[in-house]
XYZ file of C-alpha atoms in Angstrom:
663
model
C -71.517 -44.264 -76.797
C -70.052 -40.771 -75.235
C -69.427 -40.644 -71.764
C -69.445 -38.022 -69.806
C -66.724 -36.776 -67.356
C -68.290 -36.050 -63.773
C -66.889 -32.713 -62.751
C -65.013 -34.342 -59.317
C -63.170 -36.895 -61.916
C -61.693 -34.072 -63.984
C -60.581 -31.934 -61.067
C -59.071 -35.022 -59.547
C -57.170 -35.684 -63.250
C -56.004 -32.193 -62.676
C -54.636 -32.100 -59.336
C -52.683 -35.461 -60.015
C -49.460 -34.541 -61.544
C -47.710 -36.404 -64.333
C -44.975 -39.129 -63.918
C -41.517 -37.589 -64.129
C -39.675 -40.042 -66.355
C -35.952 -40.766 -66.760
C -34.807 -37.938 -69.462
C -36.267 -35.107 -67.941
C -34.326 -36.634 -64.242
C -31.013 -36.812 -65.928
C -31.697 -33.415 -67.432
C -32.565 -31.517 -64.283
C -29.380 -33.419 -62.788
C -27.007 -32.137 -65.078
C -28.226 -28.756 -64.626
C -27.305 -28.166 -61.283
C -23.845 -26.220 -61.745
C -23.608 -25.695 -57.236
C -23.255 -29.665 -56.381
C -21.497 -31.947 -57.820
C -23.831 -34.809 -58.733
C -22.886 -38.279 -60.119
C -23.406 -41.841 -60.116
C -20.880 -44.657 -59.050
C -21.042 -48.526 -60.070
C -20.750 -50.738 -57.057
C -16.964 -50.659 -57.719
C -16.916 -47.215 -57.706
C -16.678 -46.311 -61.050
C -18.169 -43.162 -62.418
C -20.907 -43.933 -64.747
C -22.541 -40.415 -64.858
C -21.295 -36.708 -64.286
C -23.314 -33.616 -64.418
C -22.600 -29.536 -64.671
C -21.619 -28.946 -61.160
C -19.378 -31.577 -60.949
C -17.677 -30.240 -64.038
C -17.405 -27.124 -62.577
C -16.306 -28.177 -58.943
C -14.086 -30.894 -59.870
C -12.343 -29.056 -63.488
C -13.157 -32.624 -64.908
C -15.109 -33.371 -68.520
C -17.355 -36.134 -68.389
C -15.281 -37.687 -71.115
C -12.154 -37.218 -69.338
C -13.874 -38.675 -65.795
C -16.462 -41.365 -66.811
C -15.030 -45.251 -66.419
C -12.536 -43.972 -64.107
C -12.523 -44.441 -60.244
C -13.615 -42.059 -57.578
C -10.539 -41.810 -55.773
C -8.928 -39.350 -58.030
C -11.016 -36.441 -55.924
C -9.052 -38.160 -52.798
C -5.705 -36.951 -51.931
C -2.857 -39.018 -51.630
C -2.943 -39.476 -47.621
C -6.569 -40.670 -48.201
C -5.920 -43.043 -50.570
C -3.607 -44.531 -48.609
C -5.715 -45.427 -45.682
C -8.156 -46.532 -48.101
C -10.502 -43.683 -47.390
C -12.719 -43.842 -51.138
C -13.105 -47.715 -50.130
C -14.538 -47.024 -46.873
C -16.965 -44.578 -47.292
C -18.348 -47.134 -50.073
C -18.327 -50.155 -47.412
C -20.143 -48.055 -44.950
C -22.841 -46.751 -47.360
C -23.470 -50.254 -49.261
C -23.951 -51.392 -45.367
C -26.052 -48.697 -43.720
C -27.285 -47.076 -46.638
C -25.863 -43.490 -46.479
C -22.410 -41.948 -45.557
C -21.748 -38.471 -45.242
C -18.313 -36.464 -44.485
C -16.363 -33.519 -44.948
C -12.883 -33.578 -46.508
C -9.940 -32.272 -48.459
C -10.745 -33.447 -51.979
C -8.601 -32.174 -55.149
C -9.953 -30.828 -58.483
C -8.096 -31.820 -61.765
C -5.572 -29.067 -61.282
C -4.474 -30.576 -58.078
C -5.894 -28.015 -55.822
C -7.618 -28.628 -52.548
C -11.299 -27.701 -51.579
C -13.025 -28.526 -48.695
C -16.032 -30.721 -49.393
C -19.113 -32.069 -48.178
C -19.533 -35.250 -49.686
C -22.656 -37.590 -49.323
C -22.905 -40.952 -50.770
C -26.311 -43.209 -50.917
C -26.365 -46.622 -52.423
C -28.544 -47.561 -54.832
C -30.973 -50.559 -55.008
C -33.191 -52.084 -57.361
C -36.629 -53.531 -56.240
C -35.154 -56.910 -55.056
C -32.362 -55.336 -53.132
C -29.557 -55.888 -55.020
C -26.716 -53.004 -54.796
C -26.653 -51.092 -58.369
C -24.414 -48.454 -57.411
C -23.728 -45.404 -55.550
C -25.497 -41.930 -55.813
C -22.495 -39.011 -54.652
C -23.350 -35.719 -53.998
C -20.304 -33.026 -53.435
C -20.628 -29.451 -52.133
C -17.578 -27.093 -52.166
C -17.274 -25.606 -48.805
C -13.918 -24.554 -49.306
C -14.967 -20.558 -48.649
C -16.749 -21.588 -45.744
C -14.101 -23.231 -44.477
C -11.550 -20.405 -45.395
C -13.919 -18.339 -43.346
C -13.542 -20.775 -40.625
C -10.399 -20.935 -40.542
C -9.853 -17.736 -39.920
C -11.798 -16.917 -37.599
C -10.081 -20.133 -35.557
C -6.683 -18.628 -36.487
C -8.253 -15.402 -34.984
C -9.237 -16.764 -31.754
C -5.897 -18.999 -31.394
C -3.850 -15.883 -31.872
C -6.156 -14.428 -29.578
C -5.910 -16.892 -26.846
C -2.156 -17.408 -27.487
C -2.243 -13.422 -26.755
C -4.352 -13.740 -23.523
C -2.579 -16.851 -22.728
C 1.300 -14.630 -22.664
C 0.105 -11.993 -20.771
C 0.959 -12.831 -17.256
C 0.611 -9.354 -15.718
C -2.799 -9.204 -16.466
C -5.632 -11.937 -14.638
C -8.029 -12.100 -17.906
C -11.340 -14.051 -17.512
C -14.731 -14.770 -18.217
C -17.863 -14.689 -16.126
C -21.563 -15.843 -17.203
C -24.310 -13.217 -16.663
C -24.411 -13.994 -12.680
C -20.474 -13.434 -12.196
C -19.441 -17.230 -11.743
C -16.563 -18.149 -13.423
C -16.441 -19.812 -17.078
C -12.692 -18.936 -18.467
C -9.501 -18.728 -16.589
C -5.939 -17.998 -18.217
C -1.963 -18.459 -16.979
C -1.860 -14.669 -16.418
C -5.146 -14.550 -13.836
C -3.107 -17.891 -11.988
C -0.236 -15.581 -11.943
C -1.998 -12.597 -10.753
C -4.801 -14.330 -8.378
C -2.992 -17.597 -7.385
C -6.296 -20.077 -8.268
C -5.520 -23.298 -10.797
C -8.215 -22.904 -13.255
C -10.056 -26.337 -12.152
C -9.739 -24.381 -8.698
C -11.713 -20.841 -9.842
C -13.886 -21.924 -12.651
C -17.295 -22.488 -11.608
C -17.386 -19.988 -8.677
C -18.240 -16.749 -7.680
C -16.693 -13.457 -8.388
C -16.710 -12.183 -5.119
C -13.964 -14.206 -4.002
C -11.653 -12.113 -5.651
C -13.015 -9.148 -3.109
C -12.247 -8.311 0.418
C -15.017 -9.299 3.366
C -15.523 -5.880 3.936
C -16.282 -5.037 -0.120
C -18.368 -8.024 -0.320
C -20.669 -6.881 2.541
C -21.022 -3.415 0.615
C -21.903 -4.887 -2.451
C -19.314 -3.875 -4.047
C -19.442 -6.894 -6.523
C -23.227 -6.594 -7.419
C -22.584 -2.493 -8.088
C -19.725 -3.699 -10.176
C -21.794 -6.301 -12.404
C -24.426 -3.731 -12.372
C -22.712 -0.851 -13.519
C -21.270 -3.093 -16.671
C -25.127 -4.644 -17.121
C -26.209 -1.127 -17.872
C -23.414 0.852 -19.044
C -21.324 -1.632 -20.584
C -18.076 -1.444 -18.907
C -17.521 -0.802 -15.168
C -13.714 0.159 -13.638
C -12.476 0.253 -10.075
C -9.211 0.398 -8.152
C -9.367 -1.091 -4.529
C -7.934 -4.325 -2.732
C -7.977 -8.044 -4.249
C -7.650 -11.013 -2.606
C -5.339 -13.785 -3.838
C -5.989 -17.363 -2.961
C -3.946 -17.561 -0.043
C -5.658 -14.840 1.396
C -3.145 -12.162 0.814
C -4.450 -8.661 -0.843
C -2.866 -6.808 -3.536
C -3.673 -2.710 -4.698
C -5.914 -4.301 -8.412
C -7.346 -2.430 -11.376
C -10.380 -3.898 -12.377
C -12.110 -3.733 -15.864
C -15.107 -5.788 -16.165
C -16.931 -5.555 -19.613
C -20.223 -6.961 -20.409
C -20.488 -9.449 -23.564
C -23.852 -9.192 -25.531
C -25.049 -11.258 -28.310
C -25.726 -10.066 -31.372
C -29.398 -10.117 -30.978
C -28.601 -7.549 -27.779
C -28.875 -10.412 -25.366
C -26.052 -10.015 -22.266
C -24.426 -13.610 -22.429
C -21.475 -12.922 -20.303
C -18.530 -10.316 -18.641
C -15.149 -10.087 -19.421
C -12.923 -8.888 -15.886
C -9.257 -7.872 -16.616
C -7.371 -7.197 -13.612
C -4.375 -5.586 -12.843
C -1.796 -6.060 -10.204
C -0.923 -2.753 -9.379
C 1.185 -3.198 -5.939
C 4.885 -2.559 -8.131
C 3.077 0.528 -9.475
C 2.503 1.623 -5.872
C 5.444 0.263 -4.419
C 6.986 2.848 -6.872
C 4.975 5.199 -6.546
C 5.384 5.461 -2.753
C 8.799 5.172 -2.620
C 9.208 8.561 -5.357
C 7.017 9.865 -2.899
C 9.262 9.095 0.164
C 11.948 10.184 -1.743
C 11.068 13.278 -2.509
C 9.432 13.712 1.206
C 12.932 12.674 2.286
C 14.824 15.587 -0.194
C 11.815 18.111 1.107
C 12.837 16.975 5.158
C 16.137 17.370 4.325
C 16.179 20.973 2.375
C 13.787 21.881 5.463
C 15.594 20.155 7.954
C 19.212 22.728 6.838
C 17.128 25.446 6.912
C 15.372 24.933 10.677
C 19.015 24.034 12.002
C 20.661 26.995 10.081
C 17.925 29.119 11.507
C 18.998 28.933 14.598
C 22.706 29.341 13.885
C 22.550 33.281 12.729
C 21.458 34.686 16.046
C 24.253 32.310 18.020
C 26.714 33.275 16.101
C 25.675 37.470 16.437
C 25.248 36.774 19.968
C 28.585 35.032 20.309
C 30.236 37.966 18.680
C 28.300 40.651 20.514
C 29.684 39.068 23.856
C 33.365 39.366 22.624
C 33.138 43.042 22.459
C 34.920 44.917 24.929
C 33.126 46.854 27.900
C 29.637 45.375 26.523
C 26.812 46.623 29.052
C 25.182 44.192 31.735
C 21.445 44.552 29.562
C 23.056 43.881 26.030
C 24.882 40.807 27.810
C 21.832 39.365 29.415
C 20.196 39.637 26.432
C 22.685 37.624 24.141
C 22.912 34.972 26.611
C 19.016 35.075 26.246
C 19.108 34.594 22.353
C 21.702 31.900 23.062
C 19.433 30.122 25.554
C 16.584 30.559 23.487
C 18.046 29.113 20.144
C 20.086 26.322 21.585
C 16.358 25.294 23.064
C 14.944 25.778 19.974
C 17.660 23.626 18.421
C 17.579 20.565 21.567
C 13.847 20.744 20.377
C 14.713 19.841 16.425
C 16.588 16.909 17.913
C 14.275 15.680 20.217
C 11.181 16.024 17.892
C 13.394 13.598 15.420
C 14.482 11.060 18.090
C 10.840 10.954 19.347
C 9.680 10.512 16.050
C 12.111 7.612 14.866
C 11.560 6.218 18.177
C 7.243 5.898 18.042
C 8.128 4.643 13.582
C 9.905 1.659 14.802
C 7.783 0.884 17.891
C 10.965 1.338 20.406
C 9.172 4.147 22.396
C 8.451 3.079 26.088
C 5.843 4.610 28.239
C 6.292 5.335 31.905
C 2.862 5.220 32.749
C 0.714 6.785 35.977
C -2.163 8.504 37.526
C -1.676 11.850 36.419
C -4.236 14.700 36.694
C -5.096 16.548 33.448
C -4.982 19.720 35.294
C -1.247 19.238 35.768
C -0.212 17.831 32.478
C -2.129 21.208 31.088
C 0.043 23.379 33.513
C 3.091 22.158 32.723
C 1.886 22.095 28.729
C 1.281 26.207 29.327
C 4.004 26.725 30.916
C 6.629 25.384 28.108
C 4.534 26.900 25.481
C 4.238 30.179 27.390
C 7.217 31.800 25.733
C 6.139 31.632 21.856
C 2.589 32.552 23.165
C 3.776 35.970 24.720
C 6.084 36.492 21.670
C 3.436 36.686 19.367
C 0.976 38.350 21.345
C -1.977 35.699 21.949
C -4.121 35.679 24.365
C -5.274 31.625 26.054
C -7.935 30.904 27.423
C -8.480 27.939 29.457
C -11.482 25.686 30.618
C -11.181 22.872 32.770
C -13.580 21.017 34.983
C -14.531 21.909 38.705
C -13.345 18.238 39.794
C -10.773 17.208 39.176
C -9.485 14.422 35.841
C -6.895 12.137 35.634
C -5.592 9.691 33.014
C -3.895 6.869 33.386
C -0.210 7.755 31.141
C 3.265 8.790 31.004
C 3.222 12.505 32.076
C 5.737 13.890 30.405
C 4.483 12.217 26.872
C 1.230 13.834 27.524
C 2.630 17.398 28.452
C 4.463 16.888 24.711
C 0.876 16.330 23.460
C -0.656 19.276 24.644
C 2.133 21.223 24.034
C 2.762 20.586 20.423
C -0.895 21.729 20.091
C -0.656 24.672 21.963
C 2.696 25.527 19.833
C 1.015 24.257 16.672
C -2.152 27.015 17.025
C 0.640 29.723 17.847
C 2.530 29.151 14.960
C -0.365 28.821 12.705
C -2.172 32.102 14.069
C -1.632 35.678 13.202
C 0.080 37.810 16.026
C -2.388 38.584 19.001
C -4.904 35.437 18.360
C -6.945 33.955 20.764
C -6.065 30.214 21.644
C -8.513 28.103 23.863
C -7.756 25.194 25.778
C -10.713 23.412 27.566
C -11.671 19.989 29.492
C -14.350 17.695 30.300
C -15.074 14.544 30.952
C -18.053 12.305 29.128
C -18.236 8.911 31.052
C -15.240 7.486 30.747
C -13.138 9.568 28.436
C -11.118 12.672 28.564
C -11.845 15.015 25.742
C -8.891 17.941 25.633
C -9.755 20.197 22.800
C -7.039 23.117 21.182
C -9.035 25.790 19.349
C -7.479 28.914 17.272
C -8.530 31.707 15.353
C -6.169 31.551 13.048
C -5.453 30.422 9.217
C -7.220 27.172 8.930
C -6.856 23.970 7.486
C -7.701 24.209 3.389
C -10.203 20.903 3.107
C -8.067 18.881 0.809
C -5.473 18.540 3.263
C -7.359 18.315 6.349
C -7.344 14.195 5.911
C -3.276 14.627 5.705
C -2.626 16.990 8.746
C -1.432 14.195 10.751
C 0.959 12.958 8.054
C 4.455 13.237 8.286
C 5.917 16.052 7.329
C 2.536 17.771 6.239
C 3.049 21.601 6.625
C 4.033 24.335 4.756
C 1.012 24.746 3.270
C -0.893 25.937 6.421
C 1.774 28.717 7.420
C 1.228 31.895 6.517
C 5.171 31.793 6.275
C 8.490 29.646 7.696
C 9.658 32.368 10.533
C 8.376 29.947 13.665
C 10.277 26.832 11.575
C 9.480 22.728 12.701
C 10.148 19.705 10.986
C 6.269 19.344 10.130
C 6.156 15.963 12.505
C 4.678 17.710 15.328
C 1.349 16.610 14.784
C 2.101 13.304 13.824
C 3.813 13.004 17.338
C 0.466 13.993 18.828
C -1.360 11.263 16.325
C 1.066 8.676 17.749
C 1.523 9.348 20.930
C -2.214 9.759 21.395
C -2.365 6.393 20.338
C 0.155 4.881 22.367
C -2.064 6.003 25.126
C -5.276 4.212 23.722
C -6.354 7.695 22.789
C -7.496 8.870 19.619
C -7.197 12.715 17.933
C -9.016 14.223 14.996
C -8.595 17.632 13.639
C -11.705 20.085 12.579
C -11.467 23.133 10.576
C -14.406 24.801 8.286
C -11.673 25.889 5.752
C -9.111 28.347 4.798
C -9.168 31.724 7.620
C -11.937 30.115 9.474
C -9.427 28.763 12.579
C -8.721 24.808 13.163
C -9.482 22.476 16.380
C -7.634 19.167 17.505
C -9.653 17.145 19.607
C -7.741 14.451 21.710
C -10.044 12.123 23.730
C -7.990 9.899 26.713
C -9.304 6.883 28.354
C -10.441 8.852 31.747
C -9.248 6.964 34.775
C -10.455 7.575 38.855
C -8.218 9.820 40.768
C -5.443 8.822 42.867
C -6.298 9.456 46.509
C -4.125 11.955 49.032
C -3.361 8.897 51.153
C -2.190 7.222 48.338
C -0.100 10.112 47.205
C 4.022 10.128 47.875
C 5.319 12.438 50.277
C 6.986 15.166 48.897
C 10.464 15.375 50.202
C 11.537 17.498 52.678
C 13.847 20.841 52.333
C 17.631 20.031 53.525
C 18.133 22.102 57.018
C 22.371 22.409 55.996
C 24.467 22.634 53.474
C 27.492 20.898 52.407
C 31.040 22.331 53.668
C 31.935 24.916 51.253
C 28.524 25.297 49.828
C 27.323 22.343 47.950
C 28.574 19.201 45.963
C 31.972 18.711 44.706
C 31.498 17.733 40.859
C 34.265 16.865 38.177
C 33.192 17.438 34.731
C 35.012 15.534 32.248
C 34.599 16.152 28.003
C 37.239 16.532 25.579
C 35.265 19.604 23.895
C 37.467 22.441 26.256
C 34.181 24.351 25.579
C 31.853 22.186 26.563
C 33.857 21.436 29.713
C 34.569 24.713 30.679
C 30.913 26.075 29.997
C 29.119 22.916 32.239
C 31.968 24.163 35.411
C 31.176 27.661 35.253
C 26.909 27.026 35.180
C 28.218 24.900 38.431
C 30.455 27.097 40.097
C 27.813 29.928 39.573
C 25.356 27.295 40.902
C 26.708 27.468 44.976
C 28.353 24.300 43.904
C 32.622 23.495 43.274
C 33.270 21.791 40.242
C 36.507 21.035 38.498
C 37.295 19.933 35.173
C 39.392 17.207 33.086
C 39.861 16.704 29.224
C 40.344 12.879 29.462
C 40.004 10.151 31.544
C 43.792 9.783 32.815
C 43.514 13.947 33.702
C 40.145 12.770 35.505
C 41.249 9.725 37.433
C 44.311 11.905 38.909
C 42.488 14.672 39.842
C 39.392 12.627 41.746
C 42.390 11.200 44.054
C 42.788 15.459 45.250
C 39.432 16.564 44.631
C 36.979 13.506 46.061
C 33.723 14.310 44.019
C 30.286 13.617 44.866
C 29.051 13.922 41.757
C 30.976 12.556 38.067
C 29.493 14.394 34.685
C 31.203 11.995 32.365
C 31.288 12.321 28.032
C 31.293 9.007 26.601
C 33.243 9.745 23.588
C 36.651 10.512 25.807
C 40.186 10.257 23.746
C 41.977 6.779 24.710
C 39.829 5.689 27.508
C 36.572 5.882 26.639
C 33.323 7.411 29.071
C 32.284 3.578 29.574
C 35.571 2.495 30.832
C 36.210 5.198 33.098
C 33.116 4.806 34.075
C 33.787 0.948 35.474
C 37.243 2.394 36.942
C 35.727 4.376 39.151
C 33.181 1.738 40.196
C 35.936 -0.284 40.475
C 37.690 2.202 42.949
C 36.433 2.104 47.170
C 36.262 5.914 46.834
C 34.222 6.760 44.704
C 32.001 3.228 44.638
C 28.873 5.230 46.258
C 29.156 8.864 44.583
C 26.661 9.486 41.719
C 28.414 9.486 37.816
C 26.470 10.445 35.235
C 26.775 10.043 31.562
C 26.250 13.298 29.490
C 26.222 12.466 26.025
C 24.799 12.924 22.664
C 23.338 9.406 22.146
C 20.217 8.898 24.115
C 19.248 5.752 22.347
C 17.491 3.145 24.389
C 20.724 1.032 23.687
C 22.910 3.756 24.793
C 21.147 4.190 27.607
C 21.677 0.173 28.989
C 25.084 0.637 28.017
C 25.322 3.650 30.271
C 23.693 1.344 33.367
C 25.638 -1.587 32.678
C 29.175 0.402 32.451
C 28.455 1.883 36.283
C 26.366 5.327 35.455
C 23.495 6.058 37.542
C 21.908 8.059 35.051
C 22.340 9.436 31.635
C 21.530 12.948 30.236
C 20.945 14.319 26.549
C 23.472 17.082 25.056
C 22.153 20.041 25.286
C 21.606 19.132 29.007
C 18.161 20.363 30.263
C 19.065 23.146 32.939
C 15.619 21.871 34.665
C 16.988 18.328 34.378
C 20.706 18.985 35.708
C 18.840 20.927 38.559
C 17.233 18.071 39.751
C 20.144 15.696 39.549
C 22.029 18.340 41.535
C 19.502 18.976 44.098
C 18.983 14.846 44.431
C 22.457 14.162 44.240
C 22.707 16.316 47.234
C 19.798 14.984 49.363
C 21.318 11.625 48.880
C 24.946 12.497 50.099
C 23.276 14.812 53.086
C 21.532 11.668 54.267
C 24.919 9.281 53.681
C 22.932 6.967 51.544
C 24.544 5.246 48.284
C 24.149 7.166 45.470
C 22.318 5.776 42.451
C 23.373 2.347 42.470
C 19.549 1.079 44.151
C 18.417 2.446 40.588
C 17.072 -0.230 38.521
C 18.051 0.778 35.064
C 19.602 3.735 33.906
C 16.940 6.573 34.161
C 16.249 9.086 30.971
C 17.047 13.004 31.838
């Protein structure tokens, strides 16, 4: 009887694969060339060998079947019984996998991935092992090249000590740290890794959002650069240059940032020294120029005075030239000394309540010669009610005088200078405006810096050392005020505004009474003054000035002559040079004070040294006052008047003073 199969049964028969017999599987394994596939018996003896094994390991089946598989291992692995270990693990757990160096027939090593599987029969008895080996040498070489490259880069980075190199995560937290970063920033790796990189910024930069802006720029543009103050672990600051680079994966995802910071403190110091050296050289050249300028007219005037039959008008003009140029030299020296004192913090303010109108009046009086010489007009606007400040009158006058002189020098002739004073709340505002050459925009922020000048002026005929405005700024700040410069640019004039704290004016009841004028002169018409100076010309000229001023003056050129002359002359006033030959002026002053006749005389030092230590030493030696050469005629006249008053009143001279009084 014929049986017909149902359609469903036929379909199932077609879908069920035929069993794979041993021969087919053997052929399949032997044909694989990318893997070494072979069998081991339970003792590790090779029992089968495929084409892949022959290609990878270099042995033919005849050469290797029947031999122990340890011949594929390096000597050190064999001595460590590593092949036996692999079989023991595979037999115990069913499988062992490893990567390591293996040997080809020619002794060459290759990097292999090895998988050993235990083969058991239906009753669980170990029949041997199936071993599959894959040659990963090319991958290993690539990995080793990458590792070596990374190692070289790491060594390179770690060897850099002048740069702080670190990695940040996408949020700005530190994830790596190297030796240079520790040298520059001061943190050890365990102190900084995991912290936000904002710790490297100053508080003011953090408040201004500077770190976040740097990250945003690097994230958006791939890189951001910045030069600013950076903060070390101990809180100290250094001037640093920082580059922040965004790092992205091959897919474009941001994975972090590389941050490199260079400490520019040394470079900045060198640049500052170079700039200071350049300024010093320019200043010395300028100083020589300024000192030579007055010497020429002085020399010419002296030569003119030596001409016989010189008319009175020419003589007077020559004297005026000498007087004017000597005053110019004295101002140069005074500016230098003032700048030195202010820079070293050695200047002392003698404060009192000062009406601003008096300060302005004295400054205008002093600036009037240069204003008139250049035929400028000066307009002044003062408040109706009196305004006062608490400060040093001399230094306040110096502030206003320097501003007026500056306006006069840097404006073409027949210009207009405006000086205004007003009070707003508790502040006195003093403004000096000119219609001169103005200030370039790039120079405006530096106009108060030391030695900045020349670029403003049309010429150098009026001279100056470029320290006038610097003195204005420093002296204003010492009085608790501020000063600013304004200008719309070249050719558009400039304004300087000084702001000072205002105080209530002193009432008339608190004002000191003015000294009463003397009614009678001393016998002989004035004081007896002994001038002692080893500079013969200086002693003779000063004595001549005193004699022509209604006093009687004698001169001596050393200490011994001075003591001998003083016995017969009995001076009311001694004007002593400090640098006398043999016995100094200090010692002469002590000897005079030890002599009963001169204990109450006024003894004044006349010297080119006017530092605080010089004044202190003069006071300790017995001097009542110190005048700095060249002596200001106004200061000398005041000294003569005060000494005259004391002699008339019969009071001791000067030793009631607490300390040396500045000229």
